[in-house]
Structure formats: structure tokens, C-alpha cells
Amino acid sequence: MRSTHPVRSRRASGLAAACALAITFIAQPVPADETCMSPYMAKIVGQEDYVYVWTLGIPGLGDEQDKLVTIDVNPASAHYGTIVHTLSVGGRNEAHHSGLTDDRRYLWAGGLDTSKIFIFDIATDPAKPRLHKTITDFVDKSGGVVGPHTTYALPGRMLVTGLSNHENHGGVTGMAEYTNEGEYVATYWMPKEGALQGAEKSGQFADGFGYDVRALPRLNAMVTSSFTGWNNYMMDLGKMMADPEAMKQFGNTAVVWDLHTRQPKKVFDVPGAPLEVRCAWGAQSDYCFTTTALTSKIWLIYHENGAWAAKEVADIGDASKIPLPVDISISADDQLLWVNTWNDGMTRLFDVSDPHAPKEIYTKKIGDQVNMVSQSWDGKRAYYTSSLLGNWDKKQGAPGDVQYFKAYTWNGEQLEQKFAIDFLAQKLGRPHQMRFGAHALYANAEDDDAPALATTD
Amino acid sequence: MVSTVRARIRAPGLFSPPRALRLAAALLGVLLCAPGAAHERAKDAPAVLAPGYGALAYEAPAPGSYRLPPLGPAADGAVLDSRGAARSLHGLFEGHVTLLAFIYTSCNDVNGCPLATYVMGQMAKRLQRDPAIGEALRLVSYSFDIEHDTPAVLEKYAQTFRPEGARWDFVTAPDKASLDRTLSAYQQSFMKSGGHTFAHILRVFLVDHEQRIRNIYSTAFLHADTVAADVRTLLMEQGRLGAAATTDVATAQRSGRAASDPHLGLPPDDAMNGPVPTPAQAALGARLFFDRRLSHNRTLSCAMCHVPGQGFTVNELATAVGVEGRTVKRNAPTLLNVAWLDSLFHDARERSLAHQVWSPLLAHNEMANPSVGYVIDNLERWSDYRAAFREAFAADIDMESIGAALAAYQRTLVAGGSPFDRWHYGGDASAVGEAAKRGFALFRGKAGCIACHTMGEQAALFTDQALHNTGIGYAASMAPGGGRRNAEVAPGTHVEYDLAYVAPSAERKPNDLGRYEVTQDPDDRWKYRTPTLRNVALTRPYMHDGSLSTLADVVAFYNRGGEPNELLDPLIRPLGLSAAEQADLVAFLESLTSPAVTSLVRAARQVEISNPD
């Protein structure tokens, strides 16, 4: 693997020359869904073998339970494009996000409703994840954090963001830190009005809400975003949109933290529910992106002249059509940002070579709704799933286009669908977060027969 | 993490232009002691050096200004030191703060083991400069390459890196079995990748004097400045470097005003709907009330829809949300002063609090317990509920005692003695302002509110406990669907959208016919129970469906005569109130807030919220 590799693939992809040129001068291009991983983690740089899909059960469908679905995505495999394993965990927990430990041996998958965290062993047999441990006392141990969302790897530890609390199921929440073994370590409440914990409130809001977290170790920084509490994320979308009280209960802030001390430093106004946070990878790229679900904008949170700042940098679609931007994925070289708008089922590619002025350069309709996007390290493959939340998802639509997993290749100009799996027809449920697995992460690396991770050099 | 594996799997985030690599090699000299193959692999090695090699790009945190929560015990293990002596990790740790790195000497990844050794070397130099730390800190480099890294090899390695006199031990395991135990205890999984190269995630551990892990550093994270700050933080915590800065945790508990008699203006206790609770009964009821395990999937307690801090209702929702987010079509009513009500639910379908509790416990769209037996079985299993029921009710846990316990707690939610009570029933003319007094005059005069929100000579619940059609339910049922709607998508930012954009995600809104759903009497369509007005300023949003956000909205609704329909209650008529009169009415309503609510909320927060374990 060479530093030139992403550049080469980009050139081969025929993107704008200016784009490639910019990449050449970036000292530190690093991995892509790999692009949304913790910088602390080992990454798959070649062909991934599996995509693990954390899937929410649907009442009346199949076994109705949440499950981890393993899909073979290696074109060299005899099982390419098929489901090779499913593992039901019992009950519906509002399966949502998942994340790998820094050693990539375990996949932590949270349930926003029951606040359970399921820890899957994906190292022993990457083709057949097994349930290693279930954390059932997350709320109790954390002192009242409800709705474990992002499970983010720190060295030897997992940082788990919450969405709500056990006092009122509103949006005030915190983060809980665990050891990789699943032992509770500490809780960090989000800074809020009256309890800023030393943070500077830089705008109008300090709501104490939470959602995602990403770290920039180089700058000793951690960035969090803010969504909404249990009441809202669990209820029917139509009911919520018609409830002006509920609509007031969305997060309007992002917070920059001291990563080392886990202390909040600065609270920024980012109105309209900022969700996923993705930080750039380049050695000189001192910024992160987030998108606001309700106001439909890309925001840049950036470090400049020794200080952090936040500003909106682009619109995403037409806010009056309620596009609901959801998952985003930044390319390994920090040049491109995929943005999914859930309600219209579109994936949108933004040129973010100038992070202060993202430009939409490509769109494609993926399905009746689209939520998550995960791209490979080299940006050549992108995977999509449909589900947002159990009671927000579309209740009807074209067969195969409501609840699906779809695999695409990206040639630099367009997405080409390779295969799709209809999660309703397969009686599985609502597919949500995807994480990649590969045999070569755990096998003897000298074994050149290992199918997964050939270098691309 | 080493070359061949690195080629396929990327270690934590660093990359490699060749020039920087050469610089790294020159800086460190580490490649010189790597096996010959290192040069082959060097082309793959990282060349953007880990932050630990350079100046820290940010200011290290002030020691003692933060916490390093324990991450669990640091395991013991048998080791051989570089003189070949048998030692143990705990023996090495004893009485010290220890920095422990897992390495192997022939490692050639500059951002792997050599980084650990480099940072350990930096720390060793600091120890010599700073006796306060030097006394307390110990460095241990543990090689997991037991074949190659014999004590003799370790000693030679130590001599290369260890400053004269530094307390830095280089150890390895005496045998494969101890090695495996120790590596497993520290979660140091590694792969042997041919010859003497290993792929592993770099982890360096900070262990405190009680042999607990207090921090774990990785490549992107390991730097002598931050390690030094952490070490000093631990020493300050032990009182060895002066006291740690006390963290000022602002509890910001507002003190309520000196409470007047919370019973002032309320009926006597013997008029309560059920027996006056004993303290044990109320305490048991409170435990149940705040037990989130009491719903089918253990996510909802009674308090999730009757939130003490939100007027014992929910201010953040028009209508309630049940298990798994299921829709409840009506607004959660406040429980304040519910002790005196004998007409419960918006449609008055229950009379007794002790019976009423079973509706939400069993309703599929509320707490969704599958049966009475399921609730009893759970309570019998959990902690000491069985003993608490015996103590409070001299009874087993059953349908009746559960109802009685929850009712007992609710009967303690007594919140009278409002400014209005102190004026009207207590004779304190200064207790309320002139606007509230004018508002009260309108309330029982021109506006006629008192006809339904009734008052007595000695006490007032401000409800006739009867049902009325104000038209608000009729309008909701009969309104045409579709069209456009306005949503506030961020404070002050409104979007007007076509309902078609959310229709595919929206369930059909449940219809609500009010009292008719109980009696099936067509005359009862859209009739709802009159709610109390006590503490009404705390219980927004308003009406049975939470459709009005403010008290001003409610007054305006009645001022225009409600929503006309053939069953409209004849008491509802246009009132002809001026804007000033409407404001006075609101001032009166705001004077009904009891100072006792603050202490009820505080008491509620003392009750432990039970969650799954």
C-alpha cells in the first residue's frame, strides 16, 4: 500500500484533474467507510469480504427480532451477493448504529429503545459473527443516559454517545465510556445551559443534546452533534411533524471537546439537528463536516488560527421538501462527500475539495428511502441501506426499494449497481448501519491465499 | 503493526512519503537494530511520524484539572527481567505509577514499538529532571517476542535506549503460557507475520499505584507531554504533588420559595379518592412509579409520561408516546392534586386511582405489559419489592396492592397554597397582583369559566369533573386531510411543506370521539372531562390532545366560542373579551401555581429510577 494509491485510483477514475492535483499535495491521505472509522483503528484497505448490517426487526415479519446480517461482498467469493449469516438477538431494540473496537475484534451495536448494547465477536469467524456479550445495564451504569448511539473506538475503550435520558426521555444526554471488555468507566454529560462544565457557549444555544462523536487526535479534539430524545426518535414521523412541541425538541448544537480530558470546550449553534460528524483525514485538514437533518445544510466545524469555528457551507436539496439528510461519508482523500437524503431516496456527491464551499456534482436515486452509505477505502465501492428509524420509515413503496441493501461500484463518474437484497422479501427487517469485515484482519497475514485484502499496488 | 500486514490493513491513521521515512530512520536509528528484512519492508513503513515524535500540537492539559477514571485492574504476570531474574508485573508496579508498553525489539515500524520506546525514553529523561515524578514513576517495556528477546537481547536494547540510572525495566515472559495469559489480560492480540515480525495494535498502559489501568495510549495518542500530565494527575490524586484541583460541579438546584401550606385551597384529606397513604405506602408507590422496568420491554415508567420536572405531565409532546414509540392519541394529564378526582382519564372511564393504574400498565400502546401476571411475576423477582409490599400493605404483590401502592404515591402529589389560594382562601391581599385579581373577576364573571372549572367556599379543584364538548375534538375529527403544513425546523426557522412529503411515513392519525368511545352514546361525541386549573402554567400543552401551546391560546380559543358543532356545550359561546381582559385571565391562571411543586419535584428526584441490570 502506497500513499500514491488513492491518487492513482482517483486519476483512473477520471475525475477532474484539479481534484487529482489537490490530492497529490495532501500529505496524509487515509482510508475511506472505512472513512468513518475511528482514526485509532486498523482499516481494511483492499477488498472487504463482508458487510455486517445491523437490522431492526419488524412486528409481523419473519422472526420480528433485531439481527446482525452478514453479507458476502467479495466478488471473488462463491457466495458473493448473498446473505451468509444472520444472528437474531431477541426483541426489538431500535437497532441503529454499530462500531468496531480499536482491535477490530468486536462489533458493538446499540439499541436506541431498550438501551442494550450487543457486542459481537467478528474475529473468531468473520463469516459467522457470534454474540459475545450483551450490556443490559447501560442506563443504570451511566447514571441515566438512554439510547446508545455511536459506539466509537478509543485506545482500548469504546465511547458511546447517548440520545436521551431516563428522567424525561427528552434530548438532554451524555456519553458513556466503556473498556473494550464492556466494563463501564465514566459518563460525560453534554454541556447545557446552567451546566456548561467550563465550556464556552458561543451562540444562542447550549441544549445538552447528543448524537454522534468523532475525534481528531492530532488536535486533541472531539466533536459531538445533537439530535433529539427518545420521545421523538421513537414516535411516528407524521405525528411528530404535526406536533409543534415535539418539533421544538431537536438539537441545535455541536460541541468541541478536549479529547484527552473529555471536557467540553466550546458549544456552537448548528440549528436543525446536526447528525453524522465526519472529520477530514489529511494531516493539514483541521475540519469536520456535519449535516443538519431538518434545515438541510452542510456545516463545517473547523480549526483556524488556533480556534474552533462553525459555519454552514452548503444547502442539501430543497429544505421545503423535507429531504432529511442523514448519513454522510467522506472519501479517503478528503475530496468528496457522499450525502444521503433519506426522504427522497437520493445519494448526492459533493466536491468538498474546498471545504468552505462544497458543490453537489452528482446525484442518484437509490430507493424510496435511503439512510446509510458506506464506502470502501479506495472509494470504488459504496453500499447503501434504507432504514432510518422504525417509526419514521416509509410504510409503503415499490417492492425492493423500501427496505434494502444495495451494493454499487463508483467509477469516478457514476454509481453502478452490482446487487441488491430486499430485506422485506427476505423477511429480515429494516437494515441500518453497515460495518466491514475481512478474514485478513485476523488470519496469518503471510497467507497469500487469504481472499480478502489484496493490495491494490 | 508491521509491514506485510500494513500493506493490506491500515494501522491507525498514518501514511508514508519516503523522504519522511528516511528522516524518521535517521532520527531514531531504530531501523538499524531491526532485522535485515526491514529495508525490504521500509518502503511500506509509515513516514508521517506519529505525534509522539514531535512537539505536541496542542497544549497538554493542566495536571489535576481532569479525571482519569479507572479502566479496570492491571493484571499480574510472571516476567523475566533483562538480567534474567524472575519477577512479576505486580512486583514491578508496586507503590508506583507505571507506564507499561508491549513491544518487541526487532520491530521496525517507526510508529509502533519504536514509538513506545522513544516516548518511554522521553519520560525517562523527565524523571531525571523532575525528582517528584522520578520517585513515583516506573517504566516497563514488555517484549512479547520470547524467542528472540532473551534477557541478554533485552539488556542490550535497554543499554541503547535507557538513560543512565533510569528506573526502566525491560522484561519478557518466562514461557509461552505466561505470555499468552498476560497478553490476553491486556487485550494485546497480535499476529505473528513471519520471522520476527508481529502485527499488533500499539497500546501503552498507564497503571496507578493501586495497580489499576488509568489510561491507554495508541499511536495517534502517545506523547510524553500528555503522559506526563496524566502521571502528575495521578500523583496529585494521591496527594503526592499537592491537591488536585477540585472540580466544581454546579448542581444549580434552585431553592424554592418558602412554601406555604400546600393544602391551602384544597379539599380535606378525608375527601381524597381513597385512603390517605402511609409513608411506607407512598414510598413503595414512588419506587414503582419511577421503575422503568415496569413496561413490557423495560423502557417506560409511569414517570416517563408524568415527568415531575414537567408538571407531572410532558411539556415536550402534544400527545403521549408509548412502548416502542406507539402512538397515544391524548395528552398525558397532570397528576398534581389527582387525589381528589373521581373522574379519571380524558373520557372519565375510571373512578378509582387504584383501578386506573392498570389501564396504562396493560395498554398495548402505553406500557404494553402482556398480562397482570407478568407484572406481578417481575415485581416478585426484582430486589426487595416483596418485602416492601408486606411492610406497606401487609399483603402479597397482587393486582390490588400494586394499584393501591401507585395510588398512594399519587395521593401525595398535593400542590395547593398557590398565590391565588393565599389571597382568596388565606386573606393575604398582597399574594397576587392586580392583573390576576381582575382575571379572577372575569373568570367568575364575564368569561364564565367557573361554570365548569368550579370552586367551593373552602376549597377549589377548578373542575366539575364532568364532560363537555368544546368543539376542539370535533374539529380535529372532521378537518379535511392533506394540504400544506408549517413546521418549525429550528428555532425561528419555519418551513412550509406539502403533507405529501411525509405521508408515506405517517400512520393514519387515530380518530378520537371522546366520551362516546366509553358510552357509545352519540350525544357524547367529542366530550372530554374538565381538567383542573391548578398549576396549569406548568402543564402545557393544553386540551385533551395537547393542540394548544400556551394559556393565551386556550383563552383565545374560548373567547371565540370554541369550534361550532351540533353538540357544542351551550356554556361555550363567544366571550367578547378584549386583549387586555384575555391577558388578565392568563395572569389569574398563572397565580394558581403551587410553590409545593418545587419540593414535590425535589422529592421525586430523590427516588431512585430503577433500570434493567
JSON list of N, CA and C in Angstrom, two decimals, chain B residues 170 231 283 334 418 494 534:
[
{"chain": "B", "resi": 170, "resn": "PHE", "atom": "N", "xyz": [13.18, -3.68, 31.39]},
{"chain": "B", "resi": 170, "resn": "PHE", "atom": "CA", "xyz": [12.88, -4.38, 30.14]},
{"chain": "B", "resi": 170, "resn": "PHE", "atom": "C", "xyz": [12.66, -5.83, 30.50]},
{"chain": "B", "resi": 231, "resn": "VAL", "atom": "N", "xyz": [0.47, 11.44, 34.49]},
{"chain": "B", "resi": 231, "resn": "VAL", "atom": "CA", "xyz": [1.20, 10.95, 35.66]},
{"chain": "B", "resi": 231, "resn": "VAL", "atom": "C", "xyz": [1.05, 11.94, 36.80]},
{"chain": "B", "resi": 283, "resn": "ALA", "atom": "N", "xyz": [-43.92, 5.59, 49.74]},
{"chain": "B", "resi": 283, "resn": "ALA", "atom": "CA", "xyz": [-42.54, 5.32, 49.30]},
{"chain": "B", "resi": 283, "resn": "ALA", "atom": "C", "xyz": [-42.51, 4.14, 48.33]},
{"chain": "B", "resi": 334, "resn": "THR", "atom": "N", "xyz": [-51.86, 15.94, 33.97]},
{"chain": "B", "resi": 334, "resn": "THR", "atom": "CA", "xyz": [-51.04, 16.11, 35.17]},
{"chain": "B", "resi": 334, "resn": "THR", "atom": "C", "xyz": [-51.60, 15.25, 36.31]},
{"chain": "B", "resi": 418, "resn": "SER", "atom": "N", "xyz": [-51.30, 28.08, 46.45]},
{"chain": "B", "resi": 418, "resn": "SER", "atom": "CA", "xyz": [-50.77, 28.97, 45.40]},
{"chain": "B", "resi": 418, "resn": "SER", "atom": "C", "xyz": [-50.97, 30.42, 45.83]},
{"chain": "B", "resi": 494, "resn": "HIS", "atom": "N", "xyz": [-38.97, 28.41, 9.96]},
{"chain": "B", "resi": 494, "resn": "HIS", "atom": "CA", "xyz": [-40.17, 27.65, 9.63]},
{"chain": "B", "resi": 494, "resn": "HIS", "atom": "C", "xyz": [-40.10, 27.19, 8.18]},
{"chain": "B", "resi": 534, "resn": "ARG", "atom": "N", "xyz": [-55.47, 24.06, 38.56]},
{"chain": "B", "resi": 534, "resn": "ARG", "atom": "CA", "xyz": [-54.34, 24.24, 39.48]},
{"chain": "B", "resi": 534, "resn": "ARG", "atom": "C", "xyz": [-53.04, 23.88, 38.76]}
]
